[in-house]
XYZ file of C-alpha atoms in Angstrom:
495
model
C -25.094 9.933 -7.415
C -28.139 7.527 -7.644
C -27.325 4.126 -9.024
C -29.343 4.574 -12.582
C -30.041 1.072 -13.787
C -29.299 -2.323 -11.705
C -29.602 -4.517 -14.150
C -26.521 -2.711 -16.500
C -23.500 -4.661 -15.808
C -20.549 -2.772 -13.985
C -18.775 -2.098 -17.529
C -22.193 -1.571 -19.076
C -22.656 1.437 -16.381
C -19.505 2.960 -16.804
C -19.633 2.984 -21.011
C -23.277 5.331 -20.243
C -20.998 7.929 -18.855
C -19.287 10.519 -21.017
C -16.043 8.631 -21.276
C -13.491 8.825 -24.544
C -13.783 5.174 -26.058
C -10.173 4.188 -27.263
C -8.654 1.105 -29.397
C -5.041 -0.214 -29.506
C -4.325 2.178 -32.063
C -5.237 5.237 -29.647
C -3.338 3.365 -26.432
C -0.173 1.292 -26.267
C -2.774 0.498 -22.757
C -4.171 -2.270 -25.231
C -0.998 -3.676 -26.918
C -0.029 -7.277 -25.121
C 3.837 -7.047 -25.817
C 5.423 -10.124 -25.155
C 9.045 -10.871 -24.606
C 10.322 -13.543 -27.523
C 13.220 -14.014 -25.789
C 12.511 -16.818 -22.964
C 14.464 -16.696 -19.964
C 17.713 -18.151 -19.698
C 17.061 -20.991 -16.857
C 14.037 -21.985 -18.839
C 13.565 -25.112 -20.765
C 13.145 -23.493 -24.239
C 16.687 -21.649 -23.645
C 19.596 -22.762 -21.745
C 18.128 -24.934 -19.109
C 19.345 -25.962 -15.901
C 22.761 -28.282 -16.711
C 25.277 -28.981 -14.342
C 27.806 -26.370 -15.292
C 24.960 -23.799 -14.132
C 24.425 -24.862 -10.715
C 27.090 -22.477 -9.042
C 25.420 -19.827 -10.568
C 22.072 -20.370 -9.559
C 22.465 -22.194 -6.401
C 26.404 -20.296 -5.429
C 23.893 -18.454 -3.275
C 23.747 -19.996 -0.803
C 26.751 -21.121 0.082
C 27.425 -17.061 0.665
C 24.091 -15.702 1.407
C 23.499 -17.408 4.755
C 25.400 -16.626 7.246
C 25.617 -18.416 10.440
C 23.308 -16.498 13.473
C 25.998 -16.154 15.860
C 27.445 -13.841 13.572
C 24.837 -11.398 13.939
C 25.095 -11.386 17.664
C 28.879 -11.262 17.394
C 28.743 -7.966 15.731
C 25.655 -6.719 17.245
C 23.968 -6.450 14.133
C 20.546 -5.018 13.905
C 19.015 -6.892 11.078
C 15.893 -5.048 9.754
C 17.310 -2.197 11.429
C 15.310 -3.444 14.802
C 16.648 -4.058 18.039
C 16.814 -7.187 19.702
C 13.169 -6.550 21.358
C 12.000 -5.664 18.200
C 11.695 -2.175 18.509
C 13.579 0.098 15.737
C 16.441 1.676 15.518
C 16.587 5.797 15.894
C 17.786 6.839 12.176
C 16.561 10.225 12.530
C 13.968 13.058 14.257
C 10.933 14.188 12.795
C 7.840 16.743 13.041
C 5.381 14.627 10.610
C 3.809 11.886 13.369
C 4.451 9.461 15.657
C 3.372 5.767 15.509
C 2.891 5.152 19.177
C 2.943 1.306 20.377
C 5.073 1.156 23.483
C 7.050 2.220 26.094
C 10.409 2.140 26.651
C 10.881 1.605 30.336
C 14.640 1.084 31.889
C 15.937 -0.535 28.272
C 12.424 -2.528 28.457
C 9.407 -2.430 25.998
C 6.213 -1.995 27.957
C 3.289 -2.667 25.401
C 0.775 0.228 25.655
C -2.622 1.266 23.686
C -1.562 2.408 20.355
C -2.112 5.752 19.113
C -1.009 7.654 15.710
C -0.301 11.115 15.786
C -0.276 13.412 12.639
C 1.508 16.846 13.073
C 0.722 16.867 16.609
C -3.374 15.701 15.848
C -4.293 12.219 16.943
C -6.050 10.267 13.721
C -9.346 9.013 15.751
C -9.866 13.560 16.268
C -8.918 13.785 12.953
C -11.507 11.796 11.707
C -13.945 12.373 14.006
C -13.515 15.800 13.411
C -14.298 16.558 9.655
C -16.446 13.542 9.732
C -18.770 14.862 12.345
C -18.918 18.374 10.371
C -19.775 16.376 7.210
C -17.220 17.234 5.506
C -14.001 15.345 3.597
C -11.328 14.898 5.624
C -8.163 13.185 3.254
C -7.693 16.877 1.546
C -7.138 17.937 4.822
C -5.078 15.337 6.388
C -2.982 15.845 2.849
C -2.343 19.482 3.172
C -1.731 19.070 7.076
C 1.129 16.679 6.037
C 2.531 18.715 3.265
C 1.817 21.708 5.249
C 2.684 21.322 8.801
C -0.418 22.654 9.838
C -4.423 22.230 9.491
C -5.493 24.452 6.192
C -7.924 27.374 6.944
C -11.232 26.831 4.093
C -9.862 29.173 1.771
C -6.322 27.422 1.916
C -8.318 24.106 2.011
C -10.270 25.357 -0.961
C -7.186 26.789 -2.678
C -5.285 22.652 -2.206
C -8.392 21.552 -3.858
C -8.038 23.984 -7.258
C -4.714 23.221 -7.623
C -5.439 19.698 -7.257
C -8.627 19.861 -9.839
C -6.496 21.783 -12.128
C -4.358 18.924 -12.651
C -6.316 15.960 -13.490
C -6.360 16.035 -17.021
C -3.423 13.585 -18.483
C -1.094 15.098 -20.255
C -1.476 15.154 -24.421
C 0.183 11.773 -25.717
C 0.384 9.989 -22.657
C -2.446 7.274 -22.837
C -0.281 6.433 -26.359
C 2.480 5.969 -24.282
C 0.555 4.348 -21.397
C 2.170 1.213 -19.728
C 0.735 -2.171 -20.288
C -1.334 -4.058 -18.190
C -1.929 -7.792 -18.274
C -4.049 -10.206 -16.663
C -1.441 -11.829 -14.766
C 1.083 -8.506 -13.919
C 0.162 -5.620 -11.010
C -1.456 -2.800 -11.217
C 0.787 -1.333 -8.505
C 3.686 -2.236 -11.403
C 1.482 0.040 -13.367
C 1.349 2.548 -10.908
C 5.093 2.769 -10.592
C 5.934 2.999 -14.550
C 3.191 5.462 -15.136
C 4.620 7.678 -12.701
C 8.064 7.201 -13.514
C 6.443 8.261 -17.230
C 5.388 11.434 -15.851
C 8.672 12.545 -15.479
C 8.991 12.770 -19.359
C 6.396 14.839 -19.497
C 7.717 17.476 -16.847
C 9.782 20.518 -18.309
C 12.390 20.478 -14.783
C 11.743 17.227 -14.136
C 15.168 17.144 -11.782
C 14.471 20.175 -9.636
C 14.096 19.566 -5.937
C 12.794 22.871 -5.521
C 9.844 23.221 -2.810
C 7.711 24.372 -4.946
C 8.236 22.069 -7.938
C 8.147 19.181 -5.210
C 4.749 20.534 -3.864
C 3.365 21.149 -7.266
C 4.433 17.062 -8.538
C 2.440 16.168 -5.326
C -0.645 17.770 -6.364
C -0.028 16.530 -9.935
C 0.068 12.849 -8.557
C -2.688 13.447 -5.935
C -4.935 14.243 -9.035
C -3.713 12.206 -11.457
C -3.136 8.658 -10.175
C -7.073 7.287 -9.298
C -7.924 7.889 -13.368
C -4.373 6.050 -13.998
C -4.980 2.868 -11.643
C -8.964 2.890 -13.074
C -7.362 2.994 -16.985
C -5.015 0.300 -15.842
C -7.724 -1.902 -14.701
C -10.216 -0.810 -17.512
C -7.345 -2.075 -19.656
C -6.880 -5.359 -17.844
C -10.530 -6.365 -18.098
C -10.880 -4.647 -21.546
C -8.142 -7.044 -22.650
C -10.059 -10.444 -20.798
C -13.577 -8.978 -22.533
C -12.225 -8.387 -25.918
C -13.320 -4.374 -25.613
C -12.142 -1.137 -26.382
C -10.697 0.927 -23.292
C -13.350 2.933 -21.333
C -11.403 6.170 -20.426
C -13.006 7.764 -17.564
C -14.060 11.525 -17.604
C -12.460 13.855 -15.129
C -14.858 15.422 -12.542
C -14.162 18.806 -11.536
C -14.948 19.625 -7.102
C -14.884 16.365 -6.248
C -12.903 14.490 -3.201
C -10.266 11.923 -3.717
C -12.777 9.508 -2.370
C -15.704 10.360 -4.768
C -13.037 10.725 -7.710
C -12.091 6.866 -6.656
C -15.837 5.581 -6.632
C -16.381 8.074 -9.875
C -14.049 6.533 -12.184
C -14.950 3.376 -11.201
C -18.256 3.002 -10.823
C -19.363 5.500 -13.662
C -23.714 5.690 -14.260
C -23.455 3.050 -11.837
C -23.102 5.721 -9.159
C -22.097 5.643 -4.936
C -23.491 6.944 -2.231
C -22.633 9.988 0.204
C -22.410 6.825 2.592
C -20.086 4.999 0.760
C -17.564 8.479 -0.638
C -17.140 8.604 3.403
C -16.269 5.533 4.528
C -13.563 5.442 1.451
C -13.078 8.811 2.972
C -11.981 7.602 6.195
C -9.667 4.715 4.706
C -7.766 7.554 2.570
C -7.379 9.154 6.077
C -6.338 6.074 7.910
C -3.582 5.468 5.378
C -2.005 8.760 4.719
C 0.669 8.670 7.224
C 2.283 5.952 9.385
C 5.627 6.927 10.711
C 9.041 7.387 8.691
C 10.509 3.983 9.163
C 7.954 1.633 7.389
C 9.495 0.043 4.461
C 7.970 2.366 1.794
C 8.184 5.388 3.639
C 12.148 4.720 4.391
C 12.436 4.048 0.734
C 11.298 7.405 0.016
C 13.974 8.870 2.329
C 16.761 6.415 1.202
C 16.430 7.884 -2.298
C 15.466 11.840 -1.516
C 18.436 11.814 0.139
C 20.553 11.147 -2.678
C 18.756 14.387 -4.393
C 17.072 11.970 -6.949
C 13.797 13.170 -8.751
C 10.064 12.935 -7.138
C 9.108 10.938 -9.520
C 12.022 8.164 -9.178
C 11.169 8.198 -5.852
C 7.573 7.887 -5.887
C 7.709 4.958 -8.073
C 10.603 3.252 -5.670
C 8.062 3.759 -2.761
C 5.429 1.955 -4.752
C 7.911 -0.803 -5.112
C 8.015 -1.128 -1.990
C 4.889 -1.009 -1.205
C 3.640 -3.710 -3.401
C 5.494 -6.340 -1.202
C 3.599 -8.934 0.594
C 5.439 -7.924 3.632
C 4.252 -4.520 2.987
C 1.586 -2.957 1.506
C 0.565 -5.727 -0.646
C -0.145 -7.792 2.585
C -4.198 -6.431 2.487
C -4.589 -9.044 -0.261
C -3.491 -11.635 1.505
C -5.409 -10.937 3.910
C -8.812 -10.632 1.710
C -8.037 -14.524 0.746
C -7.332 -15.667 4.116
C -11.089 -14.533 5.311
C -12.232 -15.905 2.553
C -10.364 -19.479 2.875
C -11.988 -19.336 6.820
C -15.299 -18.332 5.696
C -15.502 -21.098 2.927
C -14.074 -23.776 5.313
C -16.105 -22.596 8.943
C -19.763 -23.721 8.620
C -20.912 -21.764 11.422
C -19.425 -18.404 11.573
C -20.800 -17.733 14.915
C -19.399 -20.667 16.352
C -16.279 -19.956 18.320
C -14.902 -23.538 18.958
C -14.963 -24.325 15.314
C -13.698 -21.085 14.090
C -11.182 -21.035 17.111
C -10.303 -24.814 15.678
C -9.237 -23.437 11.845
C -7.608 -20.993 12.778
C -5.232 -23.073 15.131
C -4.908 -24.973 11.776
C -3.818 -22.111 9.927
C -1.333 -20.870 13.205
C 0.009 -24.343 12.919
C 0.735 -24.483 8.790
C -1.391 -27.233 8.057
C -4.458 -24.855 6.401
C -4.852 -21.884 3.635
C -1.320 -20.731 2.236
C 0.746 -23.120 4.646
C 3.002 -20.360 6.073
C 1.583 -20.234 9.682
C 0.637 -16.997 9.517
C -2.699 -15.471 10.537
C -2.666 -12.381 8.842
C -3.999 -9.108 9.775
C -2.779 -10.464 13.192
C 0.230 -8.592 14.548
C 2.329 -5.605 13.902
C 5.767 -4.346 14.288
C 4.998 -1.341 16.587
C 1.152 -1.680 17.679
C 0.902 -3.647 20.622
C -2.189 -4.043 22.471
C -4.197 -2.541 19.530
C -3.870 -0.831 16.306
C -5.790 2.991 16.828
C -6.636 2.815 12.896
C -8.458 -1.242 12.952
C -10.331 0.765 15.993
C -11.808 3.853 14.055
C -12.080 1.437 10.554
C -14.382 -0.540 12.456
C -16.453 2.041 14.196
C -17.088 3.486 10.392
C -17.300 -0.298 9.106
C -20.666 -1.135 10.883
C -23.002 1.645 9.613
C -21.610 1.136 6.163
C -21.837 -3.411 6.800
C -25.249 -2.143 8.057
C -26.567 -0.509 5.056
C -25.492 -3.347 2.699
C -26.414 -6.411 4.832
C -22.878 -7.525 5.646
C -23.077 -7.664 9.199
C -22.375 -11.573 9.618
C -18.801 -11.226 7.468
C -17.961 -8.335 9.903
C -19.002 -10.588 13.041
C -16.466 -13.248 11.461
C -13.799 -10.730 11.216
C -14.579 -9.982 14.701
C -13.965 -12.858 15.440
C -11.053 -13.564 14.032
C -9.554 -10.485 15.682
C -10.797 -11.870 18.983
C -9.660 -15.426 19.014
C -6.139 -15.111 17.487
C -4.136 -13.514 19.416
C -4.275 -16.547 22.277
C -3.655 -19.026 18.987
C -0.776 -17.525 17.518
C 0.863 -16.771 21.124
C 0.025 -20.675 21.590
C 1.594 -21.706 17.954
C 4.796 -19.432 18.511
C 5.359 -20.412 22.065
C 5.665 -16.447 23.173
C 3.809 -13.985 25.753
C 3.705 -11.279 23.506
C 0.769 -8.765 23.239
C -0.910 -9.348 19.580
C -3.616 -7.105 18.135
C -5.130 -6.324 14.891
C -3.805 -4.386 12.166
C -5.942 -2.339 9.674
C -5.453 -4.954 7.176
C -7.658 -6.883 8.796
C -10.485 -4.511 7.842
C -9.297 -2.822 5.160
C -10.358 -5.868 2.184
C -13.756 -6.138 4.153
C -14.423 -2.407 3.755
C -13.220 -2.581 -0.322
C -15.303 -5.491 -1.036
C -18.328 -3.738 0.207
C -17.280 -0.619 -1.806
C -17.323 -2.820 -4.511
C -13.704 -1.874 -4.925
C -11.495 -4.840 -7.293
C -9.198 -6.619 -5.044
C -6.104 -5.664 -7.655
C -6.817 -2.682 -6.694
C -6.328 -2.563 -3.077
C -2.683 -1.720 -2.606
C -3.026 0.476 -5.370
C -5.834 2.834 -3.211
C -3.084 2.569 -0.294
C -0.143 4.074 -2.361
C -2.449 7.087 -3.479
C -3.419 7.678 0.183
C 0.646 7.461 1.330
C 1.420 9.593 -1.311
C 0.572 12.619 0.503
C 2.756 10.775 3.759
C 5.434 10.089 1.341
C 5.636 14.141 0.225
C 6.038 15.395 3.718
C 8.964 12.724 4.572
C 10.713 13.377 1.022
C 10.849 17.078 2.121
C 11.598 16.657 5.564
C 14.553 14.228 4.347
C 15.281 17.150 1.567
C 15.353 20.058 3.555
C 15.570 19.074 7.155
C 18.129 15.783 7.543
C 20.468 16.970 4.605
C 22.649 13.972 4.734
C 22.862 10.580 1.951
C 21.489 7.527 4.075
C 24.242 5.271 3.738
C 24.389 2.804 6.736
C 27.532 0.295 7.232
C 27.804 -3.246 6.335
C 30.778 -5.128 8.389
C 32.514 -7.496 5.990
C 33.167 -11.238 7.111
C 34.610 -12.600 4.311
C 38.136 -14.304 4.044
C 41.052 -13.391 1.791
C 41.631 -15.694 -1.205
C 44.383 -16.350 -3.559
C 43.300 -15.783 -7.257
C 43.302 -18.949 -8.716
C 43.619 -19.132 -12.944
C 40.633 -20.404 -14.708
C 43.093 -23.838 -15.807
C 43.478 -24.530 -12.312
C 40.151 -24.326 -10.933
C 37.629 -27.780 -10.235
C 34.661 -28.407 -11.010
């Protein structure tokens, strides 16, 4: 796994491997449909005239309603209490994301701590890490599972995984399109939702048919987010679409580095630490967004597939999954704009410009600061470190890591300052996880898309658990505060 030639560009590497070389005619991957039809507020349709204002703007006059409403009616918006913490929707067996303390009706911030089946994620790591082995397979079939596989389960989850990377025949005609300025996570989502087409009992909820779609999109989706992004720069370069070869034995972290980094090769070094970010994101609880989206819709006895793709949806949000990115441009922004990275005053001094809205995206918000459970630290930013420094080691990146460091260091005391609260504030993995992908040499666009493959196997064990455990449609109440009216004929109504 040797890097073979340097001086070959990235795309140069990859076309030395054995990979099937396809045009527009083989791929739709390659066809840049447009819509002809502009949209209707847009100036080259119907514009914006007077007569459309209470349809675009009607909003909000409704949408808003006034806060004293909320507390009126107790409402628990975000389905959080008022300190924040969330609201109990259901019991599980598949972890715990462990933040805080509930003492006497008050939230006492503690260490955090994420526990998977019953393992805590820093052993699990540690672990099969320390026997030199993989460790996501494991973590995967522990989720699916219930329990830790023996090695001839373990080797067993791998076969059946292996034995399912090939794309099906006609897909890649069919393949969605990507475009320079749409998401690959979009990508993600209609490819998977295109798999269903291609299953015989696509519908069944069966355990076995669910287990068997898992492995199917556990082996399938890395070569589907690396054609997706082949296609995107194949589109930029003026190419033909470099279809990477499926590997047979190898770990969802070396398949990742394999199909995109081709001749150019990666390192046992490198298959590890991607290893360990797999691990880190396979599970978090049953009430994040996308992970609660996978519920909501398994419970109305919807397909995998539907589901899978509404997870990734979700996911993709900047508020979500998609938040990494942001996060990626944000270190960049301070490491453009701080001179001296070592410097605490003048790092300390941006990012109390940032905190306060007047620097990078304007919002105020330091991101990869803060977290909705995690209080006084996030267990997964402390084993993504630990890992981080060998790898930052071996490729001479020590100095970004320090600034990262430091960001996690200093912020906390500027964003309690800039929001006028006490609250504990620590870390989350995002602050880490672009850091670690950069040095990877991992696209940024394809970020999120690494996290949804990881959840995936998370995602399985709650849409089971919500299939065959809860039993019961999620449907929550809404309490109506709107006022009767008096229909009013069209002739009589103003302007």
């Amino acid at each position: 796994m040797a890097i073979l030639n340097s001086r070959l560009t990235p795309r140069e590497a990859r076309a030395r491997v054995a990979r099937r070389i396809l045009s527009s005619s083989d791929t739709s991957a390659l066809l840049h449909a447009t819509d002809v039809t502009p949209m209707p507020s847009s100036e080259g349709a119907l514009g914006r005239p007077a007569a459309s204002d209470g349809l675009y703007e009607g909003y909000a006059r409704v949408d808003r309603l006034p806060e004293e409403l909320y507390r009126k009616y107790d409402v628990k918006r975000g389905l959080r209490n008022a300190d924040g913490s969330g609201v109990l929707v259901g019991l599980t067996t598949i972890s715990n994301v462990h933040g805080y303390n509930k003492v006497g009706g008050t939230v006492v911030p503690d260490e955090g701590d994420l526990i998977i089946r019953g393992y805590r994620i820093d052993d699990l790591v540690a672990q099969t890490h320390g026997a030199g082995r993989f460790g996501y397979e494991e973590v995967a079939y522990l989720l699916v599972s219930g329990r830790l596989p023996n090695a001839a389960e373990l080797a067993d989850f791998n076969a059946r995984i292996d034995s399912r990377r090939e794309l099906p025949t006609g897909y890649l005609s069919l393949f969605p399109r990507t475009t320079e300025s749409s998401s690959i996570m979009n990508v993600l989502a209609r490819s998977t939702l295109l798999l269903y087409a291609f299953d015989e009992d696509p519908d069944s909820t069966a355990a076995q048919h669910e287990i068997d779609v898992a492995l199917s999109l556990l082996a399938r989706l890395p070569r589907i987010a690396a054609i997706a992004h082949e296609a995107s720069v194949s589109v930029a370069n003026g190419d033909k679409l470099l279809v990477p070869p499926v590997r047979q034995g190898y770990s969802m972290a070396e398949t990742l580095l394999d199909v995109l980094r081709g001749a150019e090769g990666f390192t046992r070094e490198e298959a590890m630490m991607l290893d360990v970010m797999l691990m880190l994101h396979a599970e978090h609880g049953g009430g994040n967004n996308s992970t609660f989206t996978t519920r909501v819709l398994s419970s109305s006895g919807t397909d995998a597939y539907s589901t899978y793709a509404a997870a990734m949806g979700s996911l993709k949000g900047p508020k979500h999954g998609g938040a990494n990115a942001k996060v990626g441009a944000m270190i960049e922004d301070v490491a453009a704009h701080v001179l001296r990275w070592d410097d605490d005053d003048e790092l300390a001094s941006y990012l109390e410009r940032i905190a306060a809205g007047e620097a990078f995206d304007g919002t105020g918000l330091v991101y990869g600061m803060g977290h909705a459970v995690y209080t006084k630290s996030d267990p997964r930013a402390r084993v993504v470190k630990r890992y981080a420094r060998r790898l930052a080691s071996l490729k001479g990146c020590e100095e970004k890591l320090a600034l990262i460091e430091g960001i996690e260091r200093l912020s906390p005391d500027i964003v309690r300052t800039a929001r006028g609260t006490s609250k504990p504030i620590c870390a989350n993995i995002d602050l880490y996880t672009g850091f670690v992908y950069s040095m990877l040499g991992i696209p940024a666009d394809l970020y999120t898309p690494i996290f949804a493959m990881a959840r995936l196997a998370g995602w399985t064990a709650h849409r089971m658990e919500e299939l065959y455990g809860a039993g019961r449609i999620i449907r929550p109440a809404y309490n109506s505060v709107i006022e009767s009216k008096r229909y009013v004929p069209i002739e009589e109504r103003g302007e």
